[in-house]
Tab-separated table of C-alpha atoms in Angstrom:
chain	number	residue	atom	x	y	z
A	243	MET	CA	13.051	7.725	18.832
A	244	ARG	CA	11.286	6.039	21.740
A	245	ASP	CA	10.118	2.405	21.485
A	246	GLY	CA	6.467	3.494	21.308
A	247	ASP	CA	7.147	5.986	18.514
A	248	ALA	CA	9.156	3.424	16.575
A	249	LEU	CA	6.397	0.865	17.016
A	250	SER	CA	3.604	3.161	15.855
A	251	GLU	CA	5.712	4.166	12.871
A	252	VAL	CA	6.202	0.499	11.964
A	253	CYS	CA	2.451	-0.105	12.317
A	254	ARG	CA	1.577	2.882	10.146
A	255	ARG	CA	4.087	1.915	7.472
A	256	LEU	CA	3.593	-1.844	7.454
A	257	GLY	CA	-0.030	-2.182	8.644
A	258	PRO	CA	-1.474	-2.441	5.119
A	259	ALA	CA	1.152	-5.017	4.110
A	260	ILE	CA	0.391	-7.111	7.206
A	261	TYR	CA	-3.326	-6.959	6.492
A	262	ARG	CA	-2.804	-7.902	2.844
A	263	ARG	CA	-0.690	-10.862	3.858
A	264	CYS	CA	-3.283	-12.084	6.358
A	265	LEU	CA	-6.155	-11.515	3.946
A	266	LYS	CA	-4.397	-13.426	1.185
A	267	ILE	CA	-3.924	-16.493	3.385
A	268	LEU	CA	-7.172	-16.360	5.357
A	269	ARG	CA	-9.427	-14.833	2.658
A	270	ASN	CA	-11.769	-13.432	5.256
A	271	PRO	CA	-11.596	-9.758	6.324
A	272	ASP	CA	-12.647	-10.422	9.933
A	273	GLU	CA	-10.173	-13.249	10.373
A	274	ALA	CA	-7.475	-11.170	8.688
A	275	ALA	CA	-8.169	-8.340	11.150
A	276	ASP	CA	-7.877	-10.817	14.051
A	277	ALA	CA	-4.583	-12.087	12.656
A	278	CYS	CA	-3.350	-8.483	12.319
A	279	GLN	CA	-3.964	-8.001	16.022
A	280	LYS	CA	-1.879	-11.082	16.773
A	281	VAL	CA	0.927	-9.764	14.583
A	282	TYR	CA	0.616	-6.456	16.398
A	283	MET	CA	1.041	-8.265	19.720
A	284	GLN	CA	4.206	-9.858	18.368
A	285	LEU	CA	5.414	-6.414	17.351
A	286	VAL	CA	4.716	-5.106	20.847
A	287	ARG	CA	6.535	-8.063	22.378
A	288	HIS	CA	9.575	-7.478	20.153
A	289	ARG	CA	9.430	-3.677	20.072
A	290	SER	CA	12.799	-3.186	21.727
A	291	ARG	CA	14.571	-5.518	19.329
A	292	LEU	CA	12.848	-4.978	16.004
A	293	PRO	CA	15.118	-5.498	13.007
A	294	PRO	CA	16.406	-2.421	11.174
A	295	GLU	CA	13.911	-0.761	8.817
A	296	PRO	CA	14.973	-2.442	5.550
A	297	GLU	CA	14.382	-5.859	7.128
A	298	GLN	CA	11.150	-5.075	8.955
A	299	LEU	CA	8.807	-5.937	6.070
A	300	ARG	CA	10.433	-9.348	5.664
A	301	TRP	CA	10.164	-9.876	9.429
A	302	VAL	CA	6.460	-9.031	9.692
A	303	TYR	CA	5.767	-11.007	6.495
A	304	VAL	CA	7.115	-14.147	8.138
A	305	VAL	CA	5.396	-13.411	11.454
A	306	ALA	CA	2.073	-12.805	9.663
A	307	THR	CA	2.501	-16.036	7.677
A	308	ARG	CA	3.148	-18.049	10.834
A	309	VAL	CA	0.268	-16.371	12.687
A	310	CYS	CA	-2.156	-17.119	9.849
A	311	PHE	CA	-1.170	-20.756	9.534
A	312	ALA	CA	-1.391	-21.164	13.298
A	313	GLN	CA	-4.858	-19.560	13.165
A	314	LEU	CA	-5.918	-21.975	10.434
A	315	ARG	CA	-4.605	-24.889	12.493
A	316	ASP	CA	-6.433	-23.714	15.619
A	317	ASP	CA	-9.663	-23.130	13.731
A	318	ALA	CA	-9.393	-26.571	12.202
A	319	TRP	CA	-8.803	-28.035	15.661
A	320	GLU	CA	-11.813	-26.212	17.088
A	321	THR	CA	-14.119	-27.443	14.356
A	322	ALA	CA	-12.397	-30.835	14.155
A	323	SER	CA	-12.777	-30.964	10.415
A	324	GLY	CA	-9.121	-30.682	9.480
A	325	ALA	CA	-9.880	-28.746	6.331
A	326	GLU	CA	-10.863	-25.301	7.445
A	327	LEU	CA	-9.011	-23.202	4.929
A	328	ASN	CA	-11.463	-20.544	3.898
A	329	HIS	CA	-10.633	-21.060	0.271
A	330	ASP	CA	-13.712	-23.087	-0.466
A	331	ALA	CA	-15.948	-20.045	-0.482
A	332	PRO	CA	-16.147	-19.027	-4.136
A	333	ALA	CA	-16.082	-15.344	-4.970
A	334	PRO	CA	-18.922	-14.116	-7.218
A	335	THR	CA	-16.471	-13.595	-10.079
A	336	ASP	CA	-14.911	-17.050	-9.912
A	337	SER	CA	-15.314	-19.232	-12.943
A	338	PHE	CA	-16.110	-22.928	-12.740
A	339	ALA	CA	-12.453	-23.735	-13.468
A	340	GLU	CA	-11.265	-21.505	-10.628
A	341	VAL	CA	-13.670	-23.114	-8.176
A	342	ALA	CA	-12.568	-26.564	-9.322
A	343	ASP	CA	-8.889	-25.626	-8.978
A	344	ARG	CA	-9.506	-24.233	-5.527
A	345	GLN	CA	-11.331	-27.343	-4.403
A	346	MET	CA	-8.450	-29.474	-5.685
A	347	ALA	CA	-5.911	-27.258	-3.880
A	348	LEU	CA	-8.026	-27.400	-0.734
A	349	LYS	CA	-8.052	-31.166	-0.859
A	350	ALA	CA	-4.281	-31.209	-1.307
A	351	LEU	CA	-3.703	-28.747	1.523
A	352	SER	CA	-5.972	-30.623	3.879
A	353	CYS	CA	-3.702	-33.687	3.585
A	354	ALA	CA	-0.575	-31.724	4.510
A	355	THR	CA	0.945	-30.923	7.872
A	356	GLU	CA	1.142	-27.294	8.992
A	357	HIS	CA	4.868	-27.129	8.143
A	358	GLU	CA	4.293	-28.592	4.690
A	359	ARG	CA	1.421	-26.203	4.076
A	360	MET	CA	3.531	-23.180	4.956
A	361	VAL	CA	6.426	-24.227	2.729
A	362	ALA	CA	4.062	-25.143	-0.103
A	363	TRP	CA	2.305	-21.821	0.219
A	364	LEU	CA	5.501	-19.789	0.106
A	365	VAL	CA	6.891	-21.643	-2.901
A	366	LEU	CA	3.816	-22.587	-4.924
A	367	VAL	CA	1.457	-19.714	-4.144
A	368	ASP	CA	3.690	-16.759	-3.280
A	369	GLY	CA	6.305	-17.560	-5.919
A	370	HIS	CA	9.382	-17.708	-3.677
A	371	SER	CA	12.301	-19.847	-4.713
A	372	GLN	CA	13.125	-22.732	-2.391
A	373	GLU	CA	16.196	-20.790	-1.250
A	374	GLU	CA	14.087	-17.749	-0.349
A	375	ALA	CA	11.517	-19.875	1.458
A	376	ALA	CA	14.325	-21.581	3.381
A	377	GLU	CA	15.748	-18.219	4.400
A	378	LEU	CA	12.348	-16.863	5.435
A	379	LEU	CA	11.558	-19.892	7.584
A	380	SER	CA	15.117	-20.350	8.890
A	381	LEU	CA	15.263	-23.833	7.412
A	382	SER	CA	17.814	-25.459	5.167
A	383	ARG	CA	17.140	-25.483	1.435
A	384	LYS	CA	17.236	-29.252	1.605
A	385	THR	CA	14.454	-29.361	4.196
A	386	VAL	CA	12.306	-27.045	2.091
A	387	GLY	CA	12.922	-29.224	-0.967
A	388	LYS	CA	11.929	-32.351	0.946
A	389	ARG	CA	8.759	-30.764	2.290
A	390	ILE	CA	7.738	-29.590	-1.170
A	391	GLN	CA	8.329	-33.051	-2.625
A	392	LEU	CA	6.353	-34.629	0.178
A	393	PHE	CA	3.544	-32.130	-0.219
A	394	LEU	CA	3.339	-32.649	-3.977
A	395	ALA	CA	3.499	-36.435	-3.664
A	396	ASN	CA	0.713	-36.465	-1.082
A	397	ALA	CA	-1.298	-33.959	-3.088
A	398	ARG	CA	-1.080	-36.052	-6.270
A	399	ARG	CA	-2.016	-39.147	-4.366
A	400	GLY	CA	-4.900	-37.374	-2.632
A	401	VAL	CA	-6.201	-35.770	-5.796
A	402	PHE	CA	-6.047	-38.850	-8.029
A	403	GLU	CA	-7.215	-41.390	-5.485
B	81	MET	CA	-10.416	-15.434	-14.726
B	82	ASN	CA	-7.317	-14.278	-12.895
B	83	ALA	CA	-4.114	-14.582	-14.916
B	84	ALA	CA	-1.737	-17.226	-13.615
B	85	ARG	CA	1.589	-16.377	-12.033
B	86	THR	CA	4.500	-16.801	-14.434
B	87	ALA	CA	8.035	-17.876	-13.651
B	88	GLN	CA	9.145	-14.273	-14.192
B	89	CYS	CA	6.708	-12.832	-11.642
B	90	PRO	CA	8.269	-11.378	-8.500
B	91	SER	CA	7.289	-13.136	-5.279
B	92	ASP	CA	4.578	-11.642	-3.081
B	93	LEU	CA	7.264	-10.358	-0.737
B	94	ALA	CA	9.120	-8.684	-3.625
B	95	LEU	CA	5.851	-7.045	-4.729
B	96	GLU	CA	5.243	-5.825	-1.177
B	97	GLU	CA	8.799	-4.456	-1.064
B	98	HIS	CA	8.086	-2.654	-4.322
B	99	LEU	CA	5.054	-0.993	-2.752
B	100	LEU	CA	7.234	0.347	0.048
B	101	HIS	CA	10.272	1.271	-2.048
B	102	ALA	CA	9.621	1.452	-5.754
B	103	ASN	CA	11.789	-0.918	-7.742
B	104	PRO	CA	12.124	0.022	-11.447
B	105	ALA	CA	12.578	-3.588	-12.575
B	106	THR	CA	9.461	-4.680	-10.693
B	107	ALA	CA	7.508	-1.702	-12.065
B	108	ARG	CA	8.506	-2.667	-15.612
B	109	HIS	CA	7.434	-6.235	-15.014
B	110	ILE	CA	4.063	-5.171	-13.577
B	111	ALA	CA	3.398	-2.915	-16.557
B	112	GLY	CA	3.409	-5.980	-18.818
B	113	CYS	CA	2.039	-8.697	-16.533
B	114	ALA	CA	-1.674	-9.360	-16.077
B	115	HIS	CA	-1.133	-11.460	-12.947
B	116	CYS	CA	0.898	-8.789	-11.168
B	117	GLN	CA	-1.512	-6.064	-12.238
B	118	THR	CA	-4.297	-8.086	-10.637
B	119	TRP	CA	-2.162	-8.501	-7.532
B	120	GLU	CA	-1.568	-4.755	-7.470
B	121	ARG	CA	-5.284	-3.967	-7.773
B	122	SER	CA	-6.100	-6.417	-4.980
B	123	ALA	CA	-3.363	-4.876	-2.847
B	124	ALA	CA	-4.734	-1.376	-3.352
B	125	GLU	CA	-8.243	-2.594	-2.554
B	126	ALA	CA	-7.021	-4.338	0.614
B	127	SER	CA	-5.121	-1.196	1.635
B	128	ARG	CA	-8.270	0.864	1.313
B	129	ALA	CA	-10.263	-1.697	3.305
B	130	PHE	CA	-7.568	-1.756	5.958
B	131	ALA	CA	-7.449	2.045	6.235
B	132	ARG	CA	-11.249	2.123	6.429
B	133	GLU	CA	-11.637	-0.651	8.982
B	134	ASN	CA	-8.517	-0.072	11.062
B	135	PRO	CA	-7.992	3.682	11.183
B	136	ARG	CA	-6.265	3.392	14.556
B	137	TRP	CA	-3.366	1.515	12.970
B	138	MET	CA	-2.944	4.187	10.352
B	139	ALA	CA	-3.395	7.137	12.659
B	140	THR	CA	-1.370	5.962	15.629
B	141	THR	CA	1.571	8.173	14.914
B	142	GLN	CA	-0.494	11.197	13.957
B	143	ALA	CA	-2.955	11.030	16.837
B	144	ARG	CA	-0.404	11.064	19.619
B	145	SER	CA	0.094	14.487	21.146
B	146	ARG	CA	3.711	15.441	21.583
B	147	PRO	CA	5.087	17.523	24.422
B	148	LEU	CA	5.897	21.081	23.376
B	149	PRO	CA	9.563	21.585	22.612
B	150	ARG	CA	11.640	24.004	24.674
B	151	TRP	CA	11.523	26.615	21.939
B	152	ALA	CA	7.708	26.617	21.878
B	153	PRO	CA	7.429	30.108	23.492
B	154	LEU	CA	9.199	31.501	20.411
B	155	LEU	CA	6.586	30.054	18.049
B	156	PRO	CA	4.213	33.072	17.929
B	157	ALA	CA	7.067	35.412	17.088
B	158	ALA	CA	8.383	33.000	14.473
B	159	ALA	CA	4.903	32.671	12.962
B	160	LEU	CA	4.550	36.460	12.739
B	161	ALA	CA	7.937	36.738	11.075
B	162	ALA	CA	7.098	33.959	8.623
B	163	ALA	CA	3.752	35.570	7.787
B	164	ALA	CA	5.399	38.937	7.207
B	165	LEU	CA	8.003	37.333	4.976
B	166	PHE	CA	5.287	35.489	3.040
B	167	PHE	CA	3.222	38.603	2.361
B	168	LEU	CA	6.274	40.706	1.489
B	169	ARG	CA	7.630	38.149	-0.930
B	170	SER	CA	4.498	36.634	-2.429
B	171	PRO	CA	3.692	37.659	-6.003
B	172	PRO	CA	0.527	39.590	-6.884
B	173	PRO	CA	-2.660	37.487	-6.728
B	174	GLU	CA	-3.173	37.380	-10.505
B	175	SER	CA	0.141	35.598	-10.954
B	176	PRO	CA	-0.480	31.857	-10.466
B	177	LEU	CA	1.708	29.946	-8.051
B	178	TYR	CA	2.019	26.639	-9.782
B	179	ALA	CA	3.736	24.338	-7.341
B	180	THR	CA	5.636	24.284	-4.136
B	181	LYS	CA	8.289	21.822	-5.282
B	182	GLY	CA	9.123	23.102	-8.747
B	183	GLU	CA	6.923	24.753	-11.308
B	184	GLU	CA	5.781	21.499	-12.805
B	185	LEU	CA	2.055	21.428	-12.099
B	186	THR	CA	-0.662	23.843	-13.121
B	187	VAL	CA	-4.236	23.258	-12.016
B	188	TYR	CA	-6.826	24.911	-14.241
B	189	ILE	CA	-10.266	25.603	-12.829
B	190	GLY	CA	-13.219	25.823	-15.186
B	191	GLY	CA	-16.966	25.884	-14.964
B	192	GLN	CA	-17.892	29.464	-14.147
B	193	GLY	CA	-16.381	32.131	-16.386
B	194	ALA	CA	-13.064	31.772	-18.165
B	195	PRO	CA	-10.793	28.939	-17.036
B	196	ARG	CA	-8.160	30.156	-14.614
B	197	ALA	CA	-4.915	28.756	-13.247
B	198	ALA	CA	-5.252	28.054	-9.549
B	199	THR	CA	-3.155	29.920	-7.058
B	200	GLN	CA	-2.098	28.237	-3.832
B	201	GLY	CA	-5.088	28.131	-1.503
B	202	GLU	CA	-7.505	29.104	-4.299
B	203	ARG	CA	-11.152	28.594	-3.387
B	204	VAL	CA	-12.974	26.205	-5.703
B	205	ARG	CA	-16.758	26.060	-5.863
B	206	PRO	CA	-18.644	22.743	-5.863
B	207	GLY	CA	-19.166	21.492	-9.401
B	208	GLU	CA	-16.195	23.319	-10.879
B	209	ALA	CA	-13.977	21.164	-13.051
B	210	LEU	CA	-10.234	20.817	-12.716
B	211	ARG	CA	-7.755	20.085	-15.472
B	212	PHE	CA	-4.074	19.509	-15.015
B	213	GLN	CA	-1.006	20.558	-16.942
B	214	VAL	CA	2.370	19.102	-16.114
B	215	ALA	CA	5.836	20.115	-17.241
B	216	PRO	CA	8.225	17.477	-15.981
B	217	GLY	CA	11.041	18.789	-18.188
B	218	ALA	CA	11.847	15.396	-19.684
B	219	ALA	CA	9.916	12.261	-20.515
B	220	ALA	CA	8.200	11.070	-17.348
B	221	PHE	CA	5.384	8.947	-15.998
B	222	VAL	CA	2.736	10.969	-14.180
B	223	TRP	CA	-0.005	10.305	-11.647
B	224	ILE	CA	-2.343	13.087	-10.472
B	225	ALA	CA	-4.028	12.526	-7.120
B	226	SER	CA	-5.699	14.518	-4.393
B	227	VAL	CA	-5.690	14.281	-0.607
B	228	ASP	CA	-8.490	15.728	1.509
B	229	SER	CA	-8.456	16.949	5.088
B	230	THR	CA	-8.959	13.412	6.435
B	231	GLY	CA	-5.932	12.148	4.551
B	232	ALA	CA	-8.071	10.160	2.098
B	233	VAL	CA	-6.510	9.810	-1.346
B	234	SER	CA	-8.416	10.088	-4.626
B	235	ARG	CA	-6.962	9.087	-7.931
B	236	LEU	CA	-7.618	11.713	-10.605
B	237	VAL	CA	-5.454	11.051	-13.684
B	238	PRO	CA	-5.305	8.531	-15.204
B	239	ALA	CA	-8.660	7.529	-13.793
B	240	GLU	CA	-8.442	3.980	-15.174
B	241	GLY	CA	-5.765	1.381	-15.746
B	242	THR	CA	-2.729	0.367	-13.765
B	243	THR	CA	-0.009	2.424	-15.375
B	244	PRO	CA	0.636	6.162	-15.102
B	245	LEU	CA	0.417	8.561	-18.042
B	246	ALA	CA	3.536	8.914	-20.152
B	247	VAL	CA	4.255	12.622	-20.650
B	248	ASP	CA	6.966	14.282	-22.707
B	249	GLY	CA	7.392	18.028	-22.324
B	250	THR	CA	4.629	20.346	-21.180
B	251	GLN	CA	1.256	18.688	-21.589
B	252	LEU	CA	-2.357	19.384	-20.685
B	253	LEU	CA	-3.510	15.991	-19.434
B	254	PRO	CA	-6.635	14.318	-20.795
B	255	GLY	CA	-9.638	14.073	-18.514
B	256	SER	CA	-10.852	16.316	-15.749
B	257	ALA	CA	-12.028	16.065	-12.155
B	258	VAL	CA	-15.116	17.670	-10.654
B	259	LEU	CA	-15.112	18.508	-6.963
B	260	ASP	CA	-18.081	17.506	-4.862
B	261	ALA	CA	-19.903	19.722	-2.389
B	262	ALA	CA	-17.738	18.827	0.610
B	263	GLU	CA	-15.923	21.774	2.131
B	264	GLY	CA	-12.354	21.999	3.290
B	265	PRO	CA	-8.846	21.873	1.941
B	266	GLU	CA	-7.856	19.552	-0.875
B	267	ARG	CA	-4.268	19.106	-1.996
B	268	ILE	CA	-3.557	18.148	-5.592
B	269	TRP	CA	-0.404	16.129	-6.182
B	270	ALA	CA	1.483	15.403	-9.391
B	271	VAL	CA	3.849	12.471	-8.947
B	272	MET	CA	6.413	12.262	-11.753
B	273	SER	CA	8.955	9.509	-12.233
B	274	ARG	CA	11.283	8.190	-14.887
B	275	GLU	CA	10.124	4.627	-14.304
B	276	PRO	CA	6.398	3.830	-14.078
B	277	LEU	CA	5.287	3.706	-10.462
B	278	SER	CA	2.314	1.629	-9.479
B	279	TRP	CA	-0.756	3.431	-8.167
B	280	ALA	CA	-0.472	1.465	-4.928
B	281	VAL	CA	2.945	3.038	-4.261
B	282	VAL	CA	1.591	6.526	-4.833
B	283	GLU	CA	-1.556	5.907	-2.827
B	284	GLN	CA	0.364	4.490	0.104
B	285	ALA	CA	2.776	7.436	0.117
B	286	LEU	CA	-0.023	10.010	0.105
B	287	GLN	CA	-2.445	8.189	2.407
B	288	GLY	CA	-2.873	10.089	5.655
B	289	SER	CA	-0.506	12.903	4.671
B	290	PRO	CA	-1.396	16.217	6.322
B	291	VAL	CA	-3.272	18.261	3.736
B	292	ARG	CA	-1.693	21.570	4.732
B	293	ASP	CA	1.858	20.290	4.935
B	294	SER	CA	3.438	19.272	1.660
B	295	THR	CA	6.833	18.469	3.153
B	296	THR	CA	5.963	15.084	4.629
B	297	VAL	CA	5.507	13.227	1.349
B	298	GLN	CA	8.588	11.541	-0.044
B	299	ILE	CA	8.314	8.966	-2.814
B	300	PRO	CA	11.565	7.238	-3.724
B	301	GLY	CA	12.336	7.588	-7.406
B	302	ALA	CA	9.740	10.303	-7.975
B	303	ARG	CA	9.419	14.077	-7.936
B	304	THR	CA	6.277	15.737	-6.692
B	305	ALA	CA	4.548	19.030	-7.359
B	306	THR	CA	1.524	20.157	-5.450
B	307	VAL	CA	-1.197	22.795	-5.259
B	308	LEU	CA	-3.481	23.381	-2.296
B	309	LEU	CA	-7.120	24.219	-2.995
B	310	GLU	CA	-9.931	25.221	-0.645
B	311	ARG	CA	-13.269	23.656	-1.472
B	312	GLY	CA	-16.459	25.535	-0.738
B	313	ALA	CA	-18.437	28.597	-1.711
B	314	PRO	CA	-16.424	31.841	-1.670
């Protein structure tokens, strides 16, 4: 199979998963579509050395996660607010408790560095174990553990201050 | 309010992997977990939005024209031979052809006159109702879906909920589907599996499949049976 064929097959098979990943982190369809394009560019750049099929989902999952967090960082930089996660926009079905939880999480996330945010997201939101998060981000388990501790400590301080 | 993730819930990546390659353990967990069922519904909704908003991603592989192979000049002769074989070997029209991958699905058409079992390529008028009978042979979980000429997937049975119907032996399924006035081919699929598959897995496997070619759909851990209908006035 030629590179182009392999690439379009990967896009067809994994496109929805990439979009879902971006939408979950960015919570905005237009921004998720933009992020998908960036992931697509990464796929094009790596088309001749894509991992074998069973590992491709994991690969694009990590790429999409990094792209989305970089997009959040850049958006925050552009607007200079430092807290530009789109999670403050309540959905019509959200209850008061959900909105309150989201605002608390937003406050906690806004205090964290990009690396801490990504680790916290993978472990606390996506439900990965620290070992899995370490493997996905090519970090040691110890580093992931430290970042989680730091994130939680800062979050508690930020929330209760 | 959305149910909270539990310690037993698979990670998002594991759920995504399940959508690509059905995992029986994950399917069992989803069947009993409100959080993961919500995740699954959101995933299906996002997939639909993605397919709607980004058709180029989904159609990239299908839209590309391929150069004709070297044996292309033999195609007309091969087509004639295949057609001759089909007409010589096909049963009389009153005998229903139930399925192309095992006689496990019967589509009944009702609405005008006595209900009849659909033959392959049977023309169905707008407003006629369809009912489905499956015979998986052993206890199985069943989804019934349809794919139109654009590759769009519609869920038919069960129409609600997140788990497929449990069927044991030959069974006429509850509920019916009524075709709208649109014309063109419509392929009905029965997806049968020993372990419950999520709708998102089935939808993703059928999405964009060519309506006139039933050989392209493969769903790990499931058997399929299919009937092609032609919508429109006779």
